[in-house]
Short mmCIF file of C-alpha atoms in Angstrom, two decimals:
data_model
loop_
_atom_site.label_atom_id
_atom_site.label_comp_id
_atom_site.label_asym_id
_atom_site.label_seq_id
_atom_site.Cartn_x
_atom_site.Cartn_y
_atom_site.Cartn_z
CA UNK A 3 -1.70 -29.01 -9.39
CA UNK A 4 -0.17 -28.11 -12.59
CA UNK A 5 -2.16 -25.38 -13.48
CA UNK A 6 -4.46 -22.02 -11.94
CA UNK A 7 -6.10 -19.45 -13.38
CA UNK A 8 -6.42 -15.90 -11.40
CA UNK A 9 -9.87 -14.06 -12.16
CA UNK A 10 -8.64 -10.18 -11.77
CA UNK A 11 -6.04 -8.40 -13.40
CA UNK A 12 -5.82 -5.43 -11.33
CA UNK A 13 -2.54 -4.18 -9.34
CA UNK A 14 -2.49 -7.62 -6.85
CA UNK A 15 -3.72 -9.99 -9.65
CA UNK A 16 -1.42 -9.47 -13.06
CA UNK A 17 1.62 -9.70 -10.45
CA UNK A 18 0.51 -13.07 -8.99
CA UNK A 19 -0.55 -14.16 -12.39
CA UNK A 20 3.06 -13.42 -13.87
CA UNK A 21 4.56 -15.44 -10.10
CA UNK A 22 2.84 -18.46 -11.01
CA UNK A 23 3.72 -18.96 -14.36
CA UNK A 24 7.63 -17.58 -14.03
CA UNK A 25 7.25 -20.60 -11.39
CA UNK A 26 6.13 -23.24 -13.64
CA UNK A 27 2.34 -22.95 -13.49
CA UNK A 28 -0.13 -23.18 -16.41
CA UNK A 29 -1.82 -19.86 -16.05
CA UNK A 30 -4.74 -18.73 -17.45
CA UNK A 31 -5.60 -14.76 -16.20
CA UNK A 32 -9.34 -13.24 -16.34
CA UNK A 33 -10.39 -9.57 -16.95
CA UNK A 34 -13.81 -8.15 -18.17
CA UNK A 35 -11.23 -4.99 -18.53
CA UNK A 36 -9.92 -6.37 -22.70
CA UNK A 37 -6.72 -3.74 -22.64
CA UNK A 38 -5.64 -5.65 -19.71
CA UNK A 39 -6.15 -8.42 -21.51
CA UNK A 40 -4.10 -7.77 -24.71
CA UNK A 41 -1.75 -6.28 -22.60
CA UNK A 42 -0.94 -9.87 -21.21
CA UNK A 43 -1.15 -11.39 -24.13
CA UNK A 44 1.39 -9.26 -25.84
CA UNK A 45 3.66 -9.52 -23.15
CA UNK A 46 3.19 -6.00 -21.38
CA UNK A 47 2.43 -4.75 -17.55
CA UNK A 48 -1.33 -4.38 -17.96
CA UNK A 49 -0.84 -1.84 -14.20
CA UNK A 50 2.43 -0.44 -13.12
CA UNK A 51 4.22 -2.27 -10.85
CA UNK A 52 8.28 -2.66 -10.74
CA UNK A 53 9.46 -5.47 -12.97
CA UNK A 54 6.12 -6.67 -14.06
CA UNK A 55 7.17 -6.11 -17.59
CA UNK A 56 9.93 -8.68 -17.25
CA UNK A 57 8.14 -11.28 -15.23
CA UNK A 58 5.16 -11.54 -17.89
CA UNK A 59 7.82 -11.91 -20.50
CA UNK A 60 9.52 -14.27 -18.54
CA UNK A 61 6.80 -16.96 -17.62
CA UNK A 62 5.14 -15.78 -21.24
CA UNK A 63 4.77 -19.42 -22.72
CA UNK A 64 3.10 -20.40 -19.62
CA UNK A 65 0.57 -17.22 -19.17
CA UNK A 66 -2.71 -16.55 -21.30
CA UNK A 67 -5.27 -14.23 -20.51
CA UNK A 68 -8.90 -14.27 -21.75
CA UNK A 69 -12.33 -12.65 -20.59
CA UNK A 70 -13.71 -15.95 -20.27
CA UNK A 71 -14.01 -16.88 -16.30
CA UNK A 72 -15.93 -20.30 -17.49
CA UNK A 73 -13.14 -21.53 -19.66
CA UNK A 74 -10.15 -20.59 -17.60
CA UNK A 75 -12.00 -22.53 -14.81
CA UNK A 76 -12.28 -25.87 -16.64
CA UNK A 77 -8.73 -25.53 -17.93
CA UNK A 78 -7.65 -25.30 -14.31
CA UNK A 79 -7.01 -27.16 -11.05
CA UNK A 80 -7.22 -24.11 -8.87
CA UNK A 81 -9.11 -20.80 -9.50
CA UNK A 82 -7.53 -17.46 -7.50
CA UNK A 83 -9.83 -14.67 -6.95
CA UNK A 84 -8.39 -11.28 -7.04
CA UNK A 85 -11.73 -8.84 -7.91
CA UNK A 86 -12.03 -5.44 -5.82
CA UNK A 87 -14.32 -5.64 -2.91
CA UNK A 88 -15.19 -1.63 -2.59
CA UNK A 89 -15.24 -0.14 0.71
CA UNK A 90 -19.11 0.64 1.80
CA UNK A 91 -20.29 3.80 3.63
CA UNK A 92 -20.67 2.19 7.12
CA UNK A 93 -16.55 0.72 6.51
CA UNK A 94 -17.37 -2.72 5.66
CA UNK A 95 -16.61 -4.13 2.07
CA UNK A 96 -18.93 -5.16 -1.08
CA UNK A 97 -18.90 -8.37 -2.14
CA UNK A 98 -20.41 -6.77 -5.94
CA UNK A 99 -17.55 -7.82 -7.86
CA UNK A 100 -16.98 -11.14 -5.83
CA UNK A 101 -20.28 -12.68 -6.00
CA UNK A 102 -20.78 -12.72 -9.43
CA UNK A 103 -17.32 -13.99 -10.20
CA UNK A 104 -18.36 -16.64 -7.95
CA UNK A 105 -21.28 -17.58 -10.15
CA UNK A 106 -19.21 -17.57 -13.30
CA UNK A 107 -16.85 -20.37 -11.23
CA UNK A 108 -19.58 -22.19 -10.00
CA UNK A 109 -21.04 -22.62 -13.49
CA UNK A 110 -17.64 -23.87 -14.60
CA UNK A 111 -17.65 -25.89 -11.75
CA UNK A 112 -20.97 -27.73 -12.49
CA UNK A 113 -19.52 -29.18 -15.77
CA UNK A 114 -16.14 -30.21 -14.12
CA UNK A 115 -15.69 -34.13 -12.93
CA UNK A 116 -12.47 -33.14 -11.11
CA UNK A 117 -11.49 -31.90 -7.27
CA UNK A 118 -10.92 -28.02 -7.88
CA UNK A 119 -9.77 -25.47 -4.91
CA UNK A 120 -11.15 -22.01 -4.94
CA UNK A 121 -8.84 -19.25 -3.07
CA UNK A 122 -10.04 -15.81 -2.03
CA UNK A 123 -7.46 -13.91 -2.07
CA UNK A 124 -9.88 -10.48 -2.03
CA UNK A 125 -9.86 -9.34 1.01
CA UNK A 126 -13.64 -10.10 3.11
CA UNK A 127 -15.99 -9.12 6.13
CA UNK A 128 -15.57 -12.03 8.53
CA UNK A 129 -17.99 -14.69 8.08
CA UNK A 130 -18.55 -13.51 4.59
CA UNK A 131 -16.52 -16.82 3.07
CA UNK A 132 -18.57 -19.22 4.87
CA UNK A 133 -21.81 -17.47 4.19
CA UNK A 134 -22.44 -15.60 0.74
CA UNK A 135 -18.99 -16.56 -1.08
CA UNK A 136 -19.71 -20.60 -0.32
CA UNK A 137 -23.87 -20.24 -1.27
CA UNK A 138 -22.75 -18.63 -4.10
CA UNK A 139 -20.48 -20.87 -5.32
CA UNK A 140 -22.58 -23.72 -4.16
CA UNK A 141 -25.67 -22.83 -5.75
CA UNK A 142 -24.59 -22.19 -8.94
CA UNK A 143 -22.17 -25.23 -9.27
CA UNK A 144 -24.93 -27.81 -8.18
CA UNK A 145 -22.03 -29.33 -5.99
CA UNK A 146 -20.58 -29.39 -1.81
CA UNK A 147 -18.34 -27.25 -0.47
CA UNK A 148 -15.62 -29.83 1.26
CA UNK A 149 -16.66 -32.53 -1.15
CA UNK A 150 -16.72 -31.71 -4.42
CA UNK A 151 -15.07 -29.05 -4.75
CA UNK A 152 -12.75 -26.82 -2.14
CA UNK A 153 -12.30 -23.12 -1.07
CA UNK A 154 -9.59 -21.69 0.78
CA UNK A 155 -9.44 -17.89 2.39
CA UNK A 156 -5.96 -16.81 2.02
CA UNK A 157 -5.47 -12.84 1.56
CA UNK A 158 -2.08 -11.89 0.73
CA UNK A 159 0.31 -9.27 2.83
CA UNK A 160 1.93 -7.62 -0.07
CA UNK A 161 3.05 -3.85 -0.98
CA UNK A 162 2.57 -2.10 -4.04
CA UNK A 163 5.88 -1.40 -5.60
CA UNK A 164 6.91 -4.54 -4.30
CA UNK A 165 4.34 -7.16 -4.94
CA UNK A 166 6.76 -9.76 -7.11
CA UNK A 167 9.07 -9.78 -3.87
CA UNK A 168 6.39 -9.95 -1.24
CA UNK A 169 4.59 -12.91 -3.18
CA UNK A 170 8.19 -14.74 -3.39
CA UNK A 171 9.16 -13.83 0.24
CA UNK A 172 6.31 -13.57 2.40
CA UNK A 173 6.79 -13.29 6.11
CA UNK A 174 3.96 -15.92 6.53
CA UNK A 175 1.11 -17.50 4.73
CA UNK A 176 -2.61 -17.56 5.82
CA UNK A 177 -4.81 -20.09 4.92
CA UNK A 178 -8.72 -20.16 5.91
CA UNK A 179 -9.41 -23.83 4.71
CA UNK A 180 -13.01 -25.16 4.23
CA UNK A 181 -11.58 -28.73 5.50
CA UNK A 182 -7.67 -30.16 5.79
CA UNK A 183 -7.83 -31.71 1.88
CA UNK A 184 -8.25 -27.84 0.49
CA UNK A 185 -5.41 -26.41 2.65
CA UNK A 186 -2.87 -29.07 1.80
CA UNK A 187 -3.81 -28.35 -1.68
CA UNK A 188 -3.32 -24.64 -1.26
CA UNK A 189 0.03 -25.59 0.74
CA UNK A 190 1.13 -26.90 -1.95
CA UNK A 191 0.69 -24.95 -4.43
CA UNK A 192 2.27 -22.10 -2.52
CA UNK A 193 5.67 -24.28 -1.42
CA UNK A 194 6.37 -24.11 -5.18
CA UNK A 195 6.01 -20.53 -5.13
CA UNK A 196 7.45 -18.76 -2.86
CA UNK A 197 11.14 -18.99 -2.82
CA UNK A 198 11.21 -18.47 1.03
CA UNK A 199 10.08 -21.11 3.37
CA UNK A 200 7.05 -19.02 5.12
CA UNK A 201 5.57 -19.99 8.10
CA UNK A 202 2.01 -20.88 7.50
CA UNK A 203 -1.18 -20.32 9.66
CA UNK A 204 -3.75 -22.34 8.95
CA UNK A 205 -7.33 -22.16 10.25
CA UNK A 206 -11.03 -21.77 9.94
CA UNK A 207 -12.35 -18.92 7.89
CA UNK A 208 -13.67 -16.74 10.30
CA UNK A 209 -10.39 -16.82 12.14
CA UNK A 210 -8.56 -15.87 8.97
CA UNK A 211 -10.59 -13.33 7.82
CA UNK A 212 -10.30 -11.57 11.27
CA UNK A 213 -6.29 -12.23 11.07
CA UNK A 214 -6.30 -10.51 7.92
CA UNK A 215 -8.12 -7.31 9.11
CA UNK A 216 -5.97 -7.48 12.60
CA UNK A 217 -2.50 -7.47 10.65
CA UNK A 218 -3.18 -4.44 8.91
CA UNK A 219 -4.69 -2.68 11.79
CA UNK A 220 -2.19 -3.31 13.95
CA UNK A 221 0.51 -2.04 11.75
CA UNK A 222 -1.41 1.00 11.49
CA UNK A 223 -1.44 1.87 15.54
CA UNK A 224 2.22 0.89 15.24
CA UNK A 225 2.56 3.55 12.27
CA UNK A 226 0.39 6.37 14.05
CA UNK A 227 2.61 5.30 17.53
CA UNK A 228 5.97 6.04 15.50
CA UNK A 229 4.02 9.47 14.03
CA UNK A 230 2.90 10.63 18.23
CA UNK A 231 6.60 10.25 18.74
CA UNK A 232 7.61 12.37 15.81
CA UNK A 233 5.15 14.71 16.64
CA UNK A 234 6.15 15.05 20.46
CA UNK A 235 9.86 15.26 19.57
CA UNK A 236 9.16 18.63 16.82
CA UNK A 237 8.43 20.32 20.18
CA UNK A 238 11.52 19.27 22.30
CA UNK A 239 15.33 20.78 21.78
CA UNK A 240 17.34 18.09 20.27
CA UNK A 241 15.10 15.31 20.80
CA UNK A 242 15.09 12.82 17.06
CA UNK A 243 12.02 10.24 16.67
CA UNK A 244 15.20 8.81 14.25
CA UNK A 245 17.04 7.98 17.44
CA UNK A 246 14.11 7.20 19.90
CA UNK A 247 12.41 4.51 17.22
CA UNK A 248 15.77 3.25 16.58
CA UNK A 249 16.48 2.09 20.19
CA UNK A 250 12.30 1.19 20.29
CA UNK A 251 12.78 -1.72 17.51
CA UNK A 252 15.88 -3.15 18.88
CA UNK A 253 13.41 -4.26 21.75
CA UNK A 254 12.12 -8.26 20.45
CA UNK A 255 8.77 -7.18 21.47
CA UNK A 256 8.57 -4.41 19.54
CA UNK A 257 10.19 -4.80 16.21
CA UNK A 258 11.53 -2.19 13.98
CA UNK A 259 9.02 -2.21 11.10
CA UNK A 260 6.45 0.26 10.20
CA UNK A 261 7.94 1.89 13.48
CA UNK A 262 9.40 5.56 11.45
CA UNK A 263 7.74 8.84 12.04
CA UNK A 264 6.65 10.57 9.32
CA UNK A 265 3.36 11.55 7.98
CA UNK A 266 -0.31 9.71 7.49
CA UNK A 267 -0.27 6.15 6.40
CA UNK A 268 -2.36 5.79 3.32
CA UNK A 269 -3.45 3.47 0.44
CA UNK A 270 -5.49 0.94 -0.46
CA UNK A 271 -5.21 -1.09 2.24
CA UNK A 272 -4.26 0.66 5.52
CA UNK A 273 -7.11 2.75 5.86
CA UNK A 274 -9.99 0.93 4.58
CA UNK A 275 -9.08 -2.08 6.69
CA UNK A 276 -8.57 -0.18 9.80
CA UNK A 277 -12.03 1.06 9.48
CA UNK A 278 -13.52 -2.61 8.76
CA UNK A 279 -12.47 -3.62 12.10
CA UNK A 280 -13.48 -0.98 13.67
CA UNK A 281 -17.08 -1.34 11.54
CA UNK A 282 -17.13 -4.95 12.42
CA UNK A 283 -16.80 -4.27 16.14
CA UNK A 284 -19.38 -1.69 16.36
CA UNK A 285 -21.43 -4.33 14.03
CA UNK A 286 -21.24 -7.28 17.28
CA UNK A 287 -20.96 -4.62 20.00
CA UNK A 288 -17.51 -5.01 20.59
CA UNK A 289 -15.39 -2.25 21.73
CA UNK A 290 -13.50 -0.52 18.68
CA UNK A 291 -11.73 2.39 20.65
CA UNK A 292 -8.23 1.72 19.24
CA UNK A 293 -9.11 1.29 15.88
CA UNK A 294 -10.87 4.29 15.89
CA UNK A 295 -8.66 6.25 17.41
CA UNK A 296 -5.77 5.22 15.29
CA UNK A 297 -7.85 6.18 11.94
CA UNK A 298 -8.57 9.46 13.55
CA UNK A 299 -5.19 10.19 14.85
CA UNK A 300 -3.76 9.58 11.22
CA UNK A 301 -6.36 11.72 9.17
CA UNK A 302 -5.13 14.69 12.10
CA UNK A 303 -2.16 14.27 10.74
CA UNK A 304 -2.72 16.31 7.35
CA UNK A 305 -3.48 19.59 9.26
CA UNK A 306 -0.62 18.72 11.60
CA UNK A 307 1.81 19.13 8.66
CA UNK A 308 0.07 21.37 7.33
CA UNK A 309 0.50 23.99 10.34
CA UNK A 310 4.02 23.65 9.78
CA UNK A 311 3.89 24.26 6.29
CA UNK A 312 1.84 27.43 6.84
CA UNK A 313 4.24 28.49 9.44
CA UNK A 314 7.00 28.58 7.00
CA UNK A 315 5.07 30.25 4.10
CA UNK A 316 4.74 33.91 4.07
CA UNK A 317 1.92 35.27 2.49
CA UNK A 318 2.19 36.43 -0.89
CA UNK A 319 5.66 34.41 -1.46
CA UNK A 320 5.44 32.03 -4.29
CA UNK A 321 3.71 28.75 -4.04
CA UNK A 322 4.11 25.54 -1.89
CA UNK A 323 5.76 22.46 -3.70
CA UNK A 324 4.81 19.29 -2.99
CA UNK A 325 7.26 16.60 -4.27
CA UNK A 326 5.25 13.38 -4.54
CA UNK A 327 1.09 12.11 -4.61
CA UNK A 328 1.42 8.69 -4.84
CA UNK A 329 0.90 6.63 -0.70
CA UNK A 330 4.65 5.59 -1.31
CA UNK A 331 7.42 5.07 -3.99
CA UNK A 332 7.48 2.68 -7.09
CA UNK A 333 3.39 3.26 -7.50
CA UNK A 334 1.32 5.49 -9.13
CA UNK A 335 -1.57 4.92 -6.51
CA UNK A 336 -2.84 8.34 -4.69
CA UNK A 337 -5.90 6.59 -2.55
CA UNK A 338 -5.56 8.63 0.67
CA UNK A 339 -1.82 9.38 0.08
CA UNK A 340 -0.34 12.12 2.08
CA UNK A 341 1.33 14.50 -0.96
CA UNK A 342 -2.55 14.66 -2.13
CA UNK A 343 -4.39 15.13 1.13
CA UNK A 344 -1.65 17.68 1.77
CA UNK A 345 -2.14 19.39 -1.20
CA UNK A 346 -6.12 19.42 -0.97
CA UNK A 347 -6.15 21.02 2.39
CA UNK A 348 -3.70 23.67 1.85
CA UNK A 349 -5.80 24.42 -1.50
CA UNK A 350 -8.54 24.19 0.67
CA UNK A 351 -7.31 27.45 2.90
CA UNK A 352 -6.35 29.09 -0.36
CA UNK A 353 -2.69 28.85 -0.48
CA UNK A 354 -0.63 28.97 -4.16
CA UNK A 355 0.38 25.07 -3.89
CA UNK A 356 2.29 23.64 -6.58
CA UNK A 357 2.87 19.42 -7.17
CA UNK A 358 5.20 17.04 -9.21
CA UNK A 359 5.43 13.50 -9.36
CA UNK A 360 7.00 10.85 -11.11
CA UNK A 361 4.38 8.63 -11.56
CA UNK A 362 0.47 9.85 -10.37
CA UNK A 363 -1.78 11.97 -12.70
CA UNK A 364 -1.39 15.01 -10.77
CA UNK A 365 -3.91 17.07 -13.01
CA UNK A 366 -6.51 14.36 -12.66
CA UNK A 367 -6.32 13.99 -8.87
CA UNK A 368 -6.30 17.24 -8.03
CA UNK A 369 -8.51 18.57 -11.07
CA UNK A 370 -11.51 20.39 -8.54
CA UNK A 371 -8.27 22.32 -6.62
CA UNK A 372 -8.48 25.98 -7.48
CA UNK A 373 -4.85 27.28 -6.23
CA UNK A 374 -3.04 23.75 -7.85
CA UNK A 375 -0.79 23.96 -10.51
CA UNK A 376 1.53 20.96 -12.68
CA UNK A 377 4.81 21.14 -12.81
CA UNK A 378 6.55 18.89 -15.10
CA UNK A 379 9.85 18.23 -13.78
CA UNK A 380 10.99 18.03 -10.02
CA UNK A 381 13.14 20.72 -10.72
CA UNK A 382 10.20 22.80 -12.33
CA UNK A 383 8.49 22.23 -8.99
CA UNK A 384 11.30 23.28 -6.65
CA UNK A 385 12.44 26.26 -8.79
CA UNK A 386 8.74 28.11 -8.64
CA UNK A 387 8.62 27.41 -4.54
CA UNK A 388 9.48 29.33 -1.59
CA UNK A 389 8.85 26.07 0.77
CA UNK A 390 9.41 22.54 -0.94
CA UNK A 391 8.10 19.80 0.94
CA UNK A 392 9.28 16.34 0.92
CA UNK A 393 6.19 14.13 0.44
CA UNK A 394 7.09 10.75 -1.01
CA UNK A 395 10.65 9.46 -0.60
CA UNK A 396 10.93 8.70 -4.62
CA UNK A 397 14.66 7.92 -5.08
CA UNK A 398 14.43 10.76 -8.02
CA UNK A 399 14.27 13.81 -5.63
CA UNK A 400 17.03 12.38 -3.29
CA UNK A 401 19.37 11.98 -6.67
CA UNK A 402 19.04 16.25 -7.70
CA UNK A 403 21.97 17.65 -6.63
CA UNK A 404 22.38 20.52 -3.93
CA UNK A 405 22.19 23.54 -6.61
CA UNK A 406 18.86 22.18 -7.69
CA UNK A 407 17.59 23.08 -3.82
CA UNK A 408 18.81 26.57 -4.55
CA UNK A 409 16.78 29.66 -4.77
CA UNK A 410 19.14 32.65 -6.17
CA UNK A 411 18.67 35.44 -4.63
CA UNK A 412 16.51 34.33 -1.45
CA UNK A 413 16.71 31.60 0.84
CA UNK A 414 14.30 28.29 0.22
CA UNK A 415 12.92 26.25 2.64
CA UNK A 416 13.01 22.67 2.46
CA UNK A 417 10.29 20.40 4.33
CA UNK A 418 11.44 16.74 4.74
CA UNK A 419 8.78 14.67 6.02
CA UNK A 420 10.91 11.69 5.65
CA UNK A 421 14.06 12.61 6.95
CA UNK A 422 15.53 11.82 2.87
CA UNK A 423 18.20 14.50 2.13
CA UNK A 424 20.39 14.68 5.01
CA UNK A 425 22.50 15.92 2.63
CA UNK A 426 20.48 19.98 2.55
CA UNK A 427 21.21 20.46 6.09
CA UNK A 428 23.54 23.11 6.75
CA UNK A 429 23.68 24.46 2.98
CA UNK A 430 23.83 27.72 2.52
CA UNK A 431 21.00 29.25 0.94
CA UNK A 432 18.36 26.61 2.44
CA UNK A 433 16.32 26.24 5.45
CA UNK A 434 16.28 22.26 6.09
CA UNK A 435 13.07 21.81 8.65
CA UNK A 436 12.73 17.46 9.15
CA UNK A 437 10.17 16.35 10.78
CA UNK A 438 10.14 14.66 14.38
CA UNK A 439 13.87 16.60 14.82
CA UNK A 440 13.35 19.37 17.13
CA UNK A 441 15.89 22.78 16.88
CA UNK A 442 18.88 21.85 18.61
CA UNK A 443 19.60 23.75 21.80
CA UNK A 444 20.90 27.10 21.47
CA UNK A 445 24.25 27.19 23.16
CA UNK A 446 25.26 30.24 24.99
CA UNK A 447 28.25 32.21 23.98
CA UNK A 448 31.25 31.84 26.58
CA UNK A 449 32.24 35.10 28.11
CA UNK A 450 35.73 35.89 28.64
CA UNK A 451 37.40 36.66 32.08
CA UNK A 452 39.00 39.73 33.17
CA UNK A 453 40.12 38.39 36.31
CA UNK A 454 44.31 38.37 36.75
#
């Protein structure tokens, strides 16, 4: 295999695109979208991910992009697809995008004389890679699944903000394989990759596209376990979810991952794949308690914050900052993030919020929000606040120094969700409230003794 093409240029696909051919790979990359397209081809990061810029420039004698699935296709050995599949109403994912990218590879297929491997990396229903994405291909390429041709399910576990990493160093590979011949193919092409040596599941595709669903789901009732503790421990004297998760993850079976209490998770894959197991259990008549009760738990989240926001807020003071929209740092994605939700519910009760961040469109995202304003500047933000709260840990608001916390004249309060500036506690001038800390006991004064 000496050369792939990846159909999807969107935040997953440009990355991979860029991984393969800084690895040696032939590339050619596939977008209806033309801007990402010229983007590619003049070297630049058609989304925004950290060092994407670099890598394109990097593997840039290897990488072409066109709008042309059919072509890339026939000038490849293996064809990646990296489309959106929407979430639908009832939780379970549309296959719009994929099935008609499957048609344009089939066609391709049907003039091709060679063994070619089709990978899904988009993430899928179960059963829906045996059923509509093999008929599809199938039917328009004239040719056998397993024979002909092979297809491979093999989602990817990888972060925004640190997708070129994750794709080198992944903690394992998963590989749905149509028969053995189209996972060793996919194998291989992966072992000259990733600069790691992975561990690698392989298995049928119903298996894999239930793995795929499970890892993300279970993360998420570790994340909302780690968030009941933080919760619990606001209430107690001196109790610090820091200290209990700590101790937690040093136990093997646990793990210290994912296992910090903060605020909601959020994104674009957390949620919507927490719900898709839950929608495919209800779907068989399976039980889906847990899943449901995580995605509940998390969305209770916002208006547990945003209690303790409103507890610290007097009314008529000057408005709420919010530093950060974006799910986490080193993005500009806001799908379900917490500094958004945040802001949209305290809008919502009609308190003066005001938001800053580095990288989302604040004015777009929160354009229907009546008592929203833009600051341009973290400092802008802070300085028109009575309470400042810590939304996304962005490297940028730990950096401002001390005086920038300030409030002359009157004493600011400082809301750190993620425990991220240590560094405002005990200052003079500012109230430093972290989450999953409670108040420290208060110690009673010793009395002095008159007795001889």
């Amino acid at each position: 295999m000496k050369s792939v093409s990846v159909i999807g240029l969107g935040k997953l696909g440009s990355p991979m695109a860029a991984c393969f051919a800084a690895r040696g790979f032939q590339v050619h990359a596939v977008d209806l979208d033309a801007a990402k397209v010229d983007a590619i081809n003049k070297g630049q990061a058609p989304v925004h991910e950290p060092g994407l810029a670099e890598l394109i420039r990097e593997g840039a004698a290897k990488l072409k992009a066109s709008q042309s699935c059919e072509t890339a296709v026939r000038e490849s050995d293996a064809t990646f697809i990296i489309v959106a599949t929407p979430s639908e109403p009832g939780g379970g994912f549309s296959l719009k995008y994929a099935l008609p990218t499957c048609e344009s590879i089939g066609k391709a297929l049907r003039t091709k004389s060679t063994y070619h491997l089709v990978v899904l990396t988009s993430t899928v229903m179960p059963g829906s890679t045996a059923g509509e994405i093999k008929s599809a291909l199938e039917l328009a390429s004239g040719k056998r699944c397993g024979v002909d041709f092979g297809l491979c399910y093999s989602p990817e576990f990888i972060a925004l903000g640190t997708v070129i990493r994750d794709f080198y160093y992944p903690d394992f590979l998963l590989i749905g394989e149509c028969d053995s011949r189209a996972g060793d193919t996919l194998a291989e092409i992966y072992s000259r990759v990733c600069k790691n040596s992975p561990g690698v599941a392989r298995m049928n595709f119903i298996n894999a596209e239930i793995t795929k669903l499970a890892v993300n789901t279970y993360i998420t009732t570790k994340i909302s376990y780690a968030n009941m503790l933080a919760r619990l421990c606001e209430k107690l004297p001196d109790a610090d979810v820091n200290v209990v998760t700590d101790a937690l993850g040093l136990d093997t079976r646990i793990g210290a991952k994912y296992l910090k209490g903060a605020v909601s998770y959020g994104g674009p894959c957390f949620p919507r794949d927490n719900r898709a197991l839950a929608a495919l259990a209800a779907s068989v008549g399976a039980s889906s308690g847990l899943a449901e009760a995580t995605d509940r738990f998390n969305r209770a989240q916002i208006k547990s914050v945003a209690e303790i926001v409103r507890s610290h807020h007097r009314a008529g003071n000057d408005p709420i900052a919010i530093l950060g929209l974006t799910y986490k740092p080193n993005t500009d994605v806001v799908e379900e993030a917490f500094g958004l939700l945040l802001a949209q519910e305290l809008d919502a009760a009609g308190l003066p919020v005001i938001v800053y961040d580095p990288s989302a469109d604040s004015a777009r995202v929160l354009a229907a929000c009546k008592n929203v304003r833009f600051a341009k500047s973290a400092e802008a933000c802070i300085a028109a606040s009575g309470v400042a709260v810590l939304a996304t840990p962005w490297q940028e608001f730990r950096d401002l120094t001390k005086e920038k916390w300030l409030r002359p004249g009157a004493r600011r309060t400082v809301l750190d969700c993620w425990r991220f500036l240590p560094h405002l506690e005990n200052v003079d001038g500012i109230h430093y409230v972290r989450l999953g800390f409670g108040a420290p006991t208060t110690k009673p004064a010793i009395a002095s003794s008159n007795a001889d």
